[in-house]
Amino acid sequence: MRVVNMGLLLVCAAFAQSFKPQGGGNLREEEAMWGDYLMDRDDNHAEIKAVLPGTCFACKRIINKVKAQLDGDNDKDNIAAKLDTICGSMGILKAICKKLVNKYKEELITDLVNDEDAKDACKKLKLCK
């Protein structure tokens, strides 16, 4: 029984370590990455009142990945096309990326046209602190 428990503990520890940020990030970096998670319940529907976990990190990642693909072509149509396909390359952030792009597409396009800093743009959208 102890061998099974020890094995299970090791598997759980390895699984938890797989979520550790690359580069050995500290707790403050992890908090910044995952943001705050607050929701209000209204008529059995969850309404997002603040930042879901990962939205700050995902928002900045979306902007930086699109910027890297623009090659100086900050045309609205080019940016819109990049935003339409960027979530496919976001790995575990794919679902949250799609939600953010669908909800904030016009704002993201404007910020990318104006070459706004990713963190500042995401703060304006209230996705980062």
Tab-separated table of N, CA and C in Angstrom:
chain	number	residue	atom	x	y	z
A	1	MET	N	0.825	-1.196	0.000
A	1	MET	CA	0.000	0.000	0.000
A	1	MET	C	0.866	1.255	0.000
A	2	ARG	N	1.936	1.251	0.806
A	2	ARG	CA	2.813	2.421	0.867
A	2	ARG	C	3.503	2.675	-0.463
A	3	VAL	N	3.861	1.609	-1.172
A	3	VAL	CA	4.522	1.749	-2.468
A	3	VAL	C	3.580	2.435	-3.453
A	4	VAL	N	2.317	2.038	-3.451
A	4	VAL	CA	1.323	2.644	-4.330
A	4	VAL	C	1.136	4.114	-3.981
A	5	ASN	N	1.001	4.427	-2.696
A	5	ASN	CA	0.839	5.818	-2.273
A	5	ASN	C	2.044	6.660	-2.657
A	6	MET	N	3.248	6.120	-2.465
A	6	MET	CA	4.466	6.849	-2.810
A	6	MET	C	4.528	7.076	-4.317
A	7	GLY	N	4.165	6.057	-5.081
A	7	GLY	CA	4.158	6.186	-6.540
A	7	GLY	C	3.166	7.242	-6.993
A	8	LEU	N	1.985	7.240	-6.394
A	8	LEU	CA	0.965	8.229	-6.723
A	8	LEU	C	1.438	9.633	-6.372
A	9	LEU	N	2.090	9.767	-5.246
A	9	LEU	CA	2.631	11.058	-4.830
A	9	LEU	C	3.673	11.561	-5.825
A	10	LEU	N	4.540	10.680	-6.286
A	10	LEU	CA	5.562	11.067	-7.263
A	10	LEU	C	4.938	11.474	-8.596
A	11	VAL	N	3.920	10.744	-9.033
A	11	VAL	CA	3.227	11.090	-10.278
A	11	VAL	C	2.569	12.462	-10.148
A	12	CYS	N	1.916	12.719	-9.021
A	12	CYS	CA	1.272	14.019	-8.791
A	12	CYS	C	2.298	15.143	-8.765
A	13	ALA	N	3.432	14.909	-8.136
A	13	ALA	CA	4.484	15.928	-8.073
A	13	ALA	C	5.026	16.221	-9.464
A	14	ALA	N	5.230	15.182	-10.264
A	14	ALA	CA	5.726	15.375	-11.631
A	14	ALA	C	4.704	16.139	-12.460
A	15	PHE	N	3.433	15.804	-12.284
A	15	PHE	CA	2.373	16.500	-13.008
A	15	PHE	C	2.339	17.978	-12.631
A	16	ALA	N	2.430	18.269	-11.345
A	16	ALA	CA	2.415	19.662	-10.881
A	16	ALA	C	3.619	20.422	-11.411
A	17	GLN	N	4.765	19.785	-11.473
A	17	GLN	CA	5.975	20.436	-11.984
A	17	GLN	C	5.841	20.770	-13.466
A	18	SER	N	5.021	20.027	-14.196
A	18	SER	CA	4.868	20.290	-15.628
A	18	SER	C	4.204	21.630	-15.885
A	19	PHE	N	3.549	22.205	-14.875
A	19	PHE	CA	2.903	23.498	-15.025
A	19	PHE	C	3.790	24.652	-14.584
A	20	LYS	N	4.983	24.362	-14.126
A	20	LYS	CA	5.909	25.401	-13.681
A	20	LYS	C	6.359	26.206	-14.898
A	21	PRO	N	6.387	27.553	-14.801
A	21	PRO	CA	6.800	28.362	-15.937
A	21	PRO	C	8.218	28.022	-16.365
A	22	GLN	N	8.444	28.059	-17.683
A	22	GLN	CA	9.787	27.822	-18.183
A	22	GLN	C	10.695	28.936	-17.710
A	23	GLY	N	11.935	28.628	-17.473
A	23	GLY	CA	12.870	29.633	-16.998
A	23	GLY	C	12.868	29.744	-15.489
A	24	GLY	N	12.144	28.845	-14.796
A	24	GLY	CA	12.159	28.840	-13.333
A	24	GLY	C	11.544	30.078	-12.723
A	25	GLY	N	10.390	30.513	-13.244
A	25	GLY	CA	9.738	31.719	-12.745
A	25	GLY	C	9.390	31.629	-11.273
A	26	ASN	N	9.280	32.765	-10.632
A	26	ASN	CA	8.943	32.776	-9.213
A	26	ASN	C	7.442	32.941	-9.025
A	27	LEU	N	6.999	32.933	-7.786
A	27	LEU	CA	5.575	33.003	-7.479
A	27	LEU	C	4.951	34.285	-8.006
A	28	ARG	N	5.640	35.411	-7.891
A	28	ARG	CA	5.103	36.680	-8.382
A	28	ARG	C	4.859	36.616	-9.889
A	29	GLU	N	5.766	35.997	-10.648
A	29	GLU	CA	5.576	35.849	-12.088
A	29	GLU	C	4.380	34.959	-12.383
A	30	GLU	N	4.209	33.895	-11.580
A	30	GLU	CA	3.076	33.009	-11.789
A	30	GLU	C	1.764	33.729	-11.506
A	31	GLU	N	1.722	34.562	-10.458
A	31	GLU	CA	0.516	35.326	-10.159
A	31	GLU	C	0.200	36.272	-11.307
A	32	ALA	N	1.204	36.932	-11.847
A	32	ALA	CA	0.994	37.854	-12.960
A	32	ALA	C	0.497	37.101	-14.186
A	33	MET	N	1.000	35.883	-14.365
A	33	MET	CA	0.599	35.098	-15.520
A	33	MET	C	-0.857	34.679	-15.426
A	34	TRP	N	-1.288	34.243	-14.252
A	34	TRP	CA	-2.627	33.688	-14.125
A	34	TRP	C	-3.684	34.695	-13.727
A	35	GLY	N	-3.323	35.853	-13.235
A	35	GLY	CA	-4.290	36.897	-12.919
A	35	GLY	C	-5.222	36.526	-11.780
A	36	ASP	N	-6.331	37.201	-11.716
A	36	ASP	CA	-7.333	36.975	-10.671
A	36	ASP	C	-8.532	36.272	-11.275
A	37	TYR	N	-9.252	35.547	-10.452
A	37	TYR	CA	-10.420	34.816	-10.910
A	37	TYR	C	-11.594	35.170	-10.020
A	38	LEU	N	-12.472	36.008	-10.534
A	38	LEU	CA	-13.651	36.414	-9.778
A	38	LEU	C	-14.870	36.298	-10.683
A	39	MET	N	-15.945	35.749	-10.164
A	39	MET	CA	-17.161	35.625	-10.962
A	39	MET	C	-18.367	35.931	-10.090
A	40	ASP	N	-19.394	36.501	-10.697
A	40	ASP	CA	-20.671	36.701	-10.031
A	40	ASP	C	-21.679	35.772	-10.689
A	41	ARG	N	-22.569	35.242	-9.908
A	41	ARG	CA	-23.626	34.389	-10.445
A	41	ARG	C	-24.897	35.231	-10.552
A	42	ASP	N	-25.501	35.232	-11.724
A	42	ASP	CA	-26.726	35.979	-11.942
A	42	ASP	C	-27.630	35.121	-12.813
A	43	ASP	N	-28.759	34.711	-12.281
A	43	ASP	CA	-29.704	33.862	-13.005
A	43	ASP	C	-29.028	32.608	-13.569
A	44	ASN	N	-28.225	31.972	-12.752
A	44	ASN	CA	-27.532	30.731	-13.103
A	44	ASN	C	-26.548	30.870	-14.262
A	45	HIS	N	-26.219	32.096	-14.646
A	45	HIS	CA	-25.208	32.309	-15.681
A	45	HIS	C	-24.003	32.966	-15.030
A	46	ALA	N	-22.851	32.467	-15.359
A	46	ALA	CA	-21.626	33.053	-14.805
A	46	ALA	C	-21.235	34.250	-15.663
A	47	GLU	N	-21.139	35.391	-15.035
A	47	GLU	CA	-20.709	36.595	-15.736
A	47	GLU	C	-19.299	36.924	-15.277
A	48	ILE	N	-18.427	37.110	-16.207
A	48	ILE	CA	-17.050	37.424	-15.857
A	48	ILE	C	-17.001	38.856	-15.349
A	49	LYS	N	-16.582	39.028	-14.110
A	49	LYS	CA	-16.497	40.352	-13.504
A	49	LYS	C	-15.061	40.843	-13.434
A	50	ALA	N	-14.125	39.956	-13.496
A	50	ALA	CA	-12.719	40.347	-13.463
A	50	ALA	C	-11.963	39.391	-14.367
A	51	VAL	N	-10.719	39.307	-14.176
A	51	VAL	CA	-9.859	38.563	-15.072
A	51	VAL	C	-9.882	37.068	-14.759
A	52	LEU	N	-10.123	36.261	-15.771
A	52	LEU	CA	-10.028	34.814	-15.622
A	52	LEU	C	-8.560	34.426	-15.547
A	53	PRO	N	-8.273	33.275	-14.977
A	53	PRO	CA	-6.872	32.856	-14.902
A	53	PRO	C	-6.239	32.771	-16.288
A	54	GLY	N	-5.091	33.360	-16.438
A	54	GLY	CA	-4.355	33.285	-17.691
A	54	GLY	C	-4.655	34.364	-18.698
A	55	THR	N	-5.650	35.209	-18.457
A	55	THR	CA	-6.015	36.191	-19.475
A	55	THR	C	-4.941	37.242	-19.697
A	56	CYS	N	-4.278	37.689	-18.649
A	56	CYS	CA	-3.222	38.693	-18.821
A	56	CYS	C	-2.099	38.110	-19.669
A	57	PHE	N	-1.643	36.939	-19.282
A	57	PHE	CA	-0.572	36.275	-20.018
A	57	PHE	C	-0.995	36.016	-21.463
A	58	ALA	N	-2.218	35.507	-21.653
A	58	ALA	CA	-2.709	35.189	-22.997
A	58	ALA	C	-2.835	36.447	-23.847
A	59	CYS	N	-3.347	37.520	-23.268
A	59	CYS	CA	-3.499	38.777	-24.000
A	59	CYS	C	-2.147	39.280	-24.497
A	60	LYS	N	-1.174	39.323	-23.597
A	60	LYS	CA	0.161	39.795	-23.987
A	60	LYS	C	0.779	38.873	-25.033
A	61	ARG	N	0.550	37.586	-24.871
A	61	ARG	CA	1.100	36.605	-25.818
A	61	ARG	C	0.473	36.777	-27.202
A	62	ILE	N	-0.832	37.007	-27.255
A	62	ILE	CA	-1.518	37.234	-28.532
A	62	ILE	C	-0.901	38.433	-29.240
A	63	ILE	N	-0.804	39.547	-28.535
A	63	ILE	CA	-0.283	40.776	-29.140
A	63	ILE	C	1.153	40.585	-29.613
A	64	ASN	N	1.985	39.994	-28.778
A	64	ASN	CA	3.392	39.814	-29.151
A	64	ASN	C	3.567	38.846	-30.314
A	65	LYS	N	2.750	37.785	-30.362
A	65	LYS	CA	2.844	36.831	-31.473
A	65	LYS	C	2.380	37.475	-32.783
A	66	VAL	N	1.311	38.253	-32.722
A	66	VAL	CA	0.836	38.929	-33.936
A	66	VAL	C	1.879	39.940	-34.405
A	67	LYS	N	2.428	40.723	-33.471
A	67	LYS	CA	3.468	41.699	-33.837
A	67	LYS	C	4.641	41.023	-34.538
A	68	ALA	N	5.028	39.861	-34.051
A	68	ALA	CA	6.158	39.140	-34.638
A	68	ALA	C	5.867	38.689	-36.067
A	69	GLN	N	4.597	38.517	-36.396
A	69	GLN	CA	4.214	38.060	-37.734
A	69	GLN	C	3.916	39.198	-38.703
A	70	LEU	N	3.825	40.423	-38.212
A	70	LEU	CA	3.406	41.540	-39.061
A	70	LEU	C	4.479	42.010	-40.038
A	71	ASP	N	5.730	41.891	-39.686
A	71	ASP	CA	6.827	42.363	-40.538
A	71	ASP	C	6.634	43.809	-40.977
A	72	GLY	N	6.159	44.648	-40.061
A	72	GLY	CA	5.997	46.074	-40.349
A	72	GLY	C	4.721	46.432	-41.085
A	73	ASP	N	3.918	45.451	-41.465
A	73	ASP	CA	2.661	45.712	-42.177
A	73	ASP	C	1.532	45.819	-41.156
A	74	ASN	N	1.317	47.039	-40.642
A	74	ASN	CA	0.307	47.267	-39.603
A	74	ASN	C	-1.058	47.622	-40.188
A	75	ASP	N	-1.366	47.084	-41.348
A	75	ASP	CA	-2.658	47.290	-41.995
A	75	ASP	C	-3.741	46.535	-41.217
A	76	LYS	N	-4.908	47.173	-41.061
A	76	LYS	CA	-5.996	46.559	-40.285
A	76	LYS	C	-6.384	45.181	-40.811
A	77	ASP	N	-6.475	45.043	-42.128
A	77	ASP	CA	-6.875	43.756	-42.703
A	77	ASP	C	-5.829	42.678	-42.432
A	78	ASN	N	-4.554	43.042	-42.525
A	78	ASN	CA	-3.478	42.095	-42.239
A	78	ASN	C	-3.525	41.664	-40.773
A	79	ILE	N	-3.723	42.625	-39.885
A	79	ILE	CA	-3.806	42.322	-38.452
A	79	ILE	C	-5.016	41.436	-38.160
A	80	ALA	N	-6.160	41.761	-38.760
A	80	ALA	CA	-7.374	40.956	-38.557
A	80	ALA	C	-7.141	39.515	-39.012
A	81	ALA	N	-6.467	39.341	-40.145
A	81	ALA	CA	-6.177	37.995	-40.649
A	81	ALA	C	-5.261	37.240	-39.689
A	82	LYS	N	-4.272	37.930	-39.143
A	82	LYS	CA	-3.355	37.291	-38.184
A	82	LYS	C	-4.106	36.902	-36.911
A	83	LEU	N	-4.989	37.782	-36.427
A	83	LEU	CA	-5.771	37.479	-35.225
A	83	LEU	C	-6.692	36.280	-35.449
A	84	ASP	N	-7.198	36.137	-36.677
A	84	ASP	CA	-8.094	35.018	-36.983
A	84	ASP	C	-7.391	33.663	-36.912
A	85	THR	N	-6.076	33.655	-37.090
A	85	THR	CA	-5.354	32.380	-37.122
A	85	THR	C	-4.405	32.171	-35.939
A	86	ILE	N	-4.158	33.191	-35.151
A	86	ILE	CA	-3.127	33.128	-34.103
A	86	ILE	C	-3.436	32.095	-33.018
A	87	CYS	N	-4.685	31.888	-32.702
A	87	CYS	CA	-5.044	30.996	-31.587
A	87	CYS	C	-4.668	29.540	-31.850
A	88	GLY	N	-4.554	29.171	-33.112
A	88	GLY	CA	-4.155	27.807	-33.448
A	88	GLY	C	-2.757	27.462	-32.973
A	89	SER	N	-1.944	28.485	-32.734
A	89	SER	CA	-0.557	28.254	-32.307
A	89	SER	C	-0.349	28.543	-30.821
A	90	MET	N	-1.438	28.625	-30.057
A	90	MET	CA	-1.330	29.022	-28.653
A	90	MET	C	-1.318	27.850	-27.668
A	91	GLY	N	-1.315	26.629	-28.144
A	91	GLY	CA	-1.227	25.471	-27.246
A	91	GLY	C	-2.357	25.445	-26.230
A	92	ILE	N	-1.995	25.343	-24.937
A	92	ILE	CA	-3.016	25.234	-23.891
A	92	ILE	C	-3.815	26.518	-23.712
A	93	LEU	N	-3.365	27.599	-24.314
A	93	LEU	CA	-4.088	28.870	-24.225
A	93	LEU	C	-5.064	29.063	-25.386
A	94	LYS	N	-5.230	28.050	-26.212
A	94	LYS	CA	-6.053	28.168	-27.416
A	94	LYS	C	-7.484	28.621	-27.114
A	95	ALA	N	-8.127	27.998	-26.148
A	95	ALA	CA	-9.523	28.329	-25.840
A	95	ALA	C	-9.657	29.753	-25.320
A	96	ILE	N	-8.791	30.137	-24.397
A	96	ILE	CA	-8.873	31.494	-23.849
A	96	ILE	C	-8.495	32.515	-24.918
A	97	CYS	N	-7.571	32.153	-25.796
A	97	CYS	CA	-7.195	33.028	-26.907
A	97	CYS	C	-8.406	33.310	-27.794
A	98	LYS	N	-9.137	32.267	-28.145
A	98	LYS	CA	-10.319	32.443	-28.998
A	98	LYS	C	-11.339	33.366	-28.343
A	99	LYS	N	-11.550	33.185	-27.035
A	99	LYS	CA	-12.506	34.043	-26.330
A	99	LYS	C	-12.046	35.497	-26.332
A	100	LEU	N	-10.766	35.712	-26.078
A	100	LEU	CA	-10.249	37.081	-26.044
A	100	LEU	C	-10.306	37.731	-27.419
A	101	VAL	N	-9.908	36.994	-28.438
A	101	VAL	CA	-9.927	37.554	-29.797
A	101	VAL	C	-11.359	37.858	-30.219
A	102	ASN	N	-12.292	36.953	-29.931
A	102	ASN	CA	-13.692	37.201	-30.290
A	102	ASN	C	-14.259	38.418	-29.570
A	103	LYS	N	-13.931	38.564	-28.298
A	103	LYS	CA	-14.493	39.656	-27.503
A	103	LYS	C	-13.815	41.000	-27.766
A	104	TYR	N	-12.500	40.992	-27.983
A	104	TYR	CA	-11.742	42.244	-28.055
A	104	TYR	C	-11.066	42.472	-29.409
A	105	LYS	N	-11.557	41.846	-30.453
A	105	LYS	CA	-10.871	41.903	-31.749
A	105	LYS	C	-10.645	43.336	-32.225
A	106	GLU	N	-11.660	44.154	-32.197
A	106	GLU	CA	-11.511	45.532	-32.692
A	106	GLU	C	-10.503	46.324	-31.865
A	107	GLU	N	-10.553	46.154	-30.546
A	107	GLU	CA	-9.605	46.855	-29.673
A	107	GLU	C	-8.183	46.368	-29.913
A	108	LEU	N	-8.025	45.054	-30.097
A	108	LEU	CA	-6.703	44.495	-30.375
A	108	LEU	C	-6.164	45.020	-31.700
A	109	ILE	N	-7.029	45.089	-32.709
A	109	ILE	CA	-6.606	45.621	-34.008
A	109	ILE	C	-6.128	47.060	-33.856
A	110	THR	N	-6.899	47.886	-33.162
A	110	THR	CA	-6.521	49.290	-32.957
A	110	THR	C	-5.181	49.395	-32.243
A	111	ASP	N	-5.003	48.610	-31.192
A	111	ASP	CA	-3.744	48.653	-30.441
A	111	ASP	C	-2.570	48.180	-31.291
A	112	LEU	N	-2.789	47.175	-32.124
A	112	LEU	CA	-1.718	46.681	-32.984
A	112	LEU	C	-1.402	47.664	-34.111
A	113	VAL	N	-2.418	48.315	-34.664
A	113	VAL	CA	-2.186	49.350	-35.687
A	113	VAL	C	-1.330	50.468	-35.105
A	114	ASN	N	-1.622	50.829	-33.858
A	114	ASN	CA	-0.891	51.911	-33.187
A	114	ASN	C	0.410	51.430	-32.544
A	115	ASP	N	0.761	50.168	-32.744
A	115	ASP	CA	1.989	49.570	-32.209
A	115	ASP	C	2.110	49.778	-30.703
A	116	GLU	N	0.986	49.608	-30.021
A	116	GLU	CA	0.945	49.774	-28.561
A	116	GLU	C	1.673	48.614	-27.875
A	117	ASP	N	2.300	48.904	-26.752
A	117	ASP	CA	2.958	47.888	-25.939
A	117	ASP	C	1.912	46.875	-25.465
A	118	ALA	N	2.271	45.598	-25.474
A	118	ALA	CA	1.330	44.529	-25.125
A	118	ALA	C	0.750	44.706	-23.725
A	119	LYS	N	1.587	44.999	-22.748
A	119	LYS	CA	1.094	45.130	-21.372
A	119	LYS	C	0.147	46.317	-21.246
A	120	ASP	N	0.486	47.447	-21.875
A	120	ASP	CA	-0.386	48.623	-21.820
A	120	ASP	C	-1.728	48.345	-22.492
A	121	ALA	N	-1.686	47.677	-23.634
A	121	ALA	CA	-2.922	47.350	-24.350
A	121	ALA	C	-3.811	46.438	-23.506
A	122	CYS	N	-3.222	45.460	-22.865
A	122	CYS	CA	-3.992	44.516	-22.051
A	122	CYS	C	-4.514	45.168	-20.774
A	123	LYS	N	-3.777	46.134	-20.254
A	123	LYS	CA	-4.267	46.893	-19.096
A	123	LYS	C	-5.487	47.719	-19.488
A	124	LYS	N	-5.454	48.338	-20.672
A	124	LYS	CA	-6.605	49.118	-21.137
A	124	LYS	C	-7.849	48.256	-21.254
A	125	LEU	N	-7.659	47.010	-21.634
A	125	LEU	CA	-8.784	46.081	-21.757
A	125	LEU	C	-9.183	45.477	-20.414
A	126	LYS	N	-8.459	45.863	-19.356
A	126	LYS	CA	-8.689	45.359	-17.997
A	126	LYS	C	-8.443	43.852	-17.898
A	127	LEU	N	-7.503	43.370	-18.711
A	127	LEU	CA	-7.115	41.969	-18.669
A	127	LEU	C	-5.846	41.770	-17.854
A	128	CYS	N	-5.163	42.864	-17.569
A	128	CYS	CA	-3.965	42.849	-16.719
A	128	CYS	C	-4.116	43.946	-15.680
A	129	LYS	N	-3.435	43.748	-14.558
A	129	LYS	CA	-3.459	44.755	-13.492
A	129	LYS	C	-2.496	45.867	-13.818
